[in-house]
C-alpha cells in the first residue's frame, strides 16, 4: 500500500462550523479534487467546549510528489486561503504527513 495522509487542524468558533465547512469545501477541498494524485478527503470537527471547535482536514494522496504539486515546494507548510482568517482562532504553520502502512483505502468519491 502506497499512500500518504495529510492532516491539518485548527481551532474555530463552534458557531461558525457550518459556514467554514462550506468555505473549505469550495476552496481547499475543491482544489484537492482537481489535483493529480488526490485520492479522497474527510473533514472532522471536535467540540472543545466554551464555544470552540477543532476543525481538521484529512486528505489521502498517492505520494509526496502529488502533495508537492498541490501544496508547493514546502509541502509541510499549511496552505491557507484569503478568507481563512475570518474563521480561524489558531493558524498552524505546518501540517502532518503520515505514510499509510495498513488498513482499507479511504472512502472513494465521498466528500
mmCIF file of C-alpha atoms in Angstrom:
data_model
loop_
_atom_site.group_PDB
_atom_site.id
_atom_site.type_symbol
_atom_site.label_atom_id
_atom_site.label_comp_id
_atom_site.label_asym_id
_atom_site.label_seq_id
_atom_site.Cartn_x
_atom_site.Cartn_y
_atom_site.Cartn_z
ATOM 1 C CA UNK A 1 0.000 0.000 0.000
ATOM 2 C CA UNK A 2 1.469 3.321 -1.041
ATOM 3 C CA UNK A 3 -0.465 6.283 0.247
ATOM 4 C CA UNK A 4 0.166 9.465 2.218
ATOM 5 C CA UNK A 5 -2.270 11.045 4.678
ATOM 6 C CA UNK A 6 -2.055 14.835 5.026
ATOM 7 C CA UNK A 7 -3.610 16.219 8.216
ATOM 8 C CA UNK A 8 -4.304 19.856 9.089
ATOM 9 C CA UNK A 9 -6.133 21.084 12.199
ATOM 10 C CA UNK A 10 -7.023 24.465 13.660
ATOM 11 C CA UNK A 11 -9.491 25.894 16.161
ATOM 12 C CA UNK A 12 -12.555 27.873 15.122
ATOM 13 C CA UNK A 13 -15.678 29.224 16.800
ATOM 14 C CA UNK A 14 -18.273 26.470 17.107
ATOM 15 C CA UNK A 15 -20.945 28.870 15.823
ATOM 16 C CA UNK A 16 -19.025 29.135 12.521
ATOM 17 C CA UNK A 17 -18.520 25.409 11.848
ATOM 18 C CA UNK A 18 -21.170 25.083 9.126
ATOM 19 C CA UNK A 19 -20.115 28.299 7.385
ATOM 20 C CA UNK A 20 -16.432 27.369 7.484
ATOM 21 C CA UNK A 21 -17.223 23.860 6.243
ATOM 22 C CA UNK A 22 -18.898 25.336 3.142
ATOM 23 C CA UNK A 23 -15.903 27.650 2.627
ATOM 24 C CA UNK A 24 -13.362 24.806 2.908
ATOM 25 C CA UNK A 25 -15.378 22.596 0.543
ATOM 26 C CA UNK A 26 -15.241 25.409 -2.043
ATOM 27 C CA UNK A 27 -11.558 26.284 -1.567
ATOM 28 C CA UNK A 28 -9.141 23.685 -0.200
ATOM 29 C CA UNK A 29 -11.293 20.619 -0.814
ATOM 30 C CA UNK A 30 -12.228 21.982 -4.214
ATOM 31 C CA UNK A 31 -8.540 22.254 -5.065
ATOM 32 C CA UNK A 32 -7.923 18.727 -3.727
ATOM 33 C CA UNK A 33 -10.455 17.290 -6.161
ATOM 34 C CA UNK A 34 -8.673 18.707 -9.209
ATOM 35 C CA UNK A 35 -5.146 17.751 -8.097
ATOM 36 C CA UNK A 36 -3.301 14.852 -9.694
ATOM 37 C CA UNK A 37 -2.664 12.139 -7.129
ATOM 38 C CA UNK A 38 -5.582 13.110 -4.859
ATOM 39 C CA UNK A 39 -7.473 10.057 -3.588
ATOM 40 C CA UNK A 40 -10.025 11.286 -1.035
ATOM 41 C CA UNK A 41 -10.609 13.621 1.876
ATOM 42 C CA UNK A 42 -12.633 13.907 5.037
ATOM 43 C CA UNK A 43 -13.365 16.846 7.311
ATOM 44 C CA UNK A 44 -13.646 16.289 11.038
ATOM 45 C CA UNK A 45 -14.992 18.542 13.781
ATOM 46 C CA UNK A 46 -14.482 18.087 17.520
ATOM 47 C CA UNK A 47 -16.259 20.267 20.091
ATOM 48 C CA UNK A 48 -13.687 21.505 22.619
ATOM 49 C CA UNK A 49 -16.240 23.352 24.765
ATOM 50 C CA UNK A 50 -16.607 27.032 25.574
ATOM 51 C CA UNK A 51 -17.663 27.817 22.001
ATOM 52 C CA UNK A 52 -14.520 26.454 20.362
ATOM 53 C CA UNK A 53 -14.187 23.501 17.988
ATOM 54 C CA UNK A 54 -11.240 21.773 16.408
ATOM 55 C CA UNK A 55 -11.607 21.607 12.619
ATOM 56 C CA UNK A 56 -9.449 19.051 10.800
ATOM 57 C CA UNK A 57 -8.971 18.039 7.203
ATOM 58 C CA UNK A 58 -7.615 14.632 6.297
ATOM 59 C CA UNK A 59 -6.633 14.079 2.693
ATOM 60 C CA UNK A 60 -5.177 10.984 1.087
ATOM 61 C CA UNK A 61 -2.632 11.179 -1.734
ATOM 62 C CA UNK A 62 -0.744 8.720 -3.904
ATOM 63 C CA UNK A 63 2.681 10.067 -2.892
ATOM 64 C CA UNK A 64 4.625 13.130 -1.716
ATOM 65 C CA UNK A 65 5.073 14.345 -5.292
ATOM 66 C CA UNK A 66 1.295 14.673 -5.574
ATOM 67 C CA UNK A 67 1.211 16.637 -2.313
ATOM 68 C CA UNK A 68 4.004 18.911 -3.548
ATOM 69 C CA UNK A 69 2.047 19.571 -6.734
ATOM 70 C CA UNK A 70 -0.896 20.656 -4.575
ATOM 71 C CA UNK A 71 0.920 22.408 -1.699
ATOM 72 C CA UNK A 72 4.111 23.716 -3.302
ATOM 73 C CA UNK A 73 7.819 23.192 -2.712
ATOM 74 C CA UNK A 74 7.367 23.175 1.073
ATOM 75 C CA UNK A 75 4.619 20.571 1.471
ATOM 76 C CA UNK A 76 4.875 20.619 5.273
ATOM 77 C CA UNK A 77 3.599 24.221 5.216
ATOM 78 C CA UNK A 78 -0.130 24.689 5.649
ATOM 79 C CA UNK A 79 -1.912 26.149 2.642
ATOM 80 C CA UNK A 80 -4.290 28.986 3.501
ATOM 81 C CA UNK A 81 -6.923 30.838 1.510
ATOM 82 C CA UNK A 82 -7.888 34.537 1.596
ATOM 83 C CA UNK A 83 -10.867 34.266 3.952
ATOM 84 C CA UNK A 84 -9.452 31.683 6.392
ATOM 85 C CA UNK A 85 -8.554 34.351 8.941
ATOM 86 C CA UNK A 86 -12.252 35.263 9.272
ATOM 87 C CA UNK A 87 -12.779 31.871 10.900
ATOM 88 C CA UNK A 88 -9.544 30.650 12.431
ATOM 89 C CA UNK A 89 -8.665 31.157 16.078
ATOM 90 C CA UNK A 90 -5.385 29.307 15.540
ATOM 91 C CA UNK A 91 -3.329 29.216 12.352
ATOM 92 C CA UNK A 92 -0.790 26.397 12.472
ATOM 93 C CA UNK A 93 2.121 26.877 10.106
ATOM 94 C CA UNK A 94 2.614 23.187 9.431
ATOM 95 C CA UNK A 95 0.603 20.097 8.558
ATOM 96 C CA UNK A 96 1.345 16.457 9.323
ATOM 97 C CA UNK A 97 2.144 13.798 6.727
ATOM 98 C CA UNK A 98 1.804 10.108 7.546
ATOM 99 C CA UNK A 99 2.673 7.076 5.443
ATOM 100 C CA UNK A 100 -0.311 4.736 5.454
ATOM 101 C CA UNK A 101 1.047 1.273 6.250
ATOM 102 C CA UNK A 102 -2.117 -0.723 6.890
ATOM 103 C CA UNK A 103 -5.887 -0.520 6.646
ATOM 104 C CA UNK A 104 -8.511 -0.052 3.978
ATOM 105 C CA UNK A 105 -8.467 2.636 1.327
ATOM 106 C CA UNK A 106 -10.174 5.936 2.113
ATOM 107 C CA UNK A 107 -13.790 6.294 1.001
ATOM 108 C CA UNK A 108 -13.917 6.699 -2.778
ATOM 109 C CA UNK A 109 -15.942 9.557 -4.146
ATOM 110 C CA UNK A 110 -17.007 10.760 -0.706
ATOM 111 C CA UNK A 111 -16.695 14.389 0.194
#
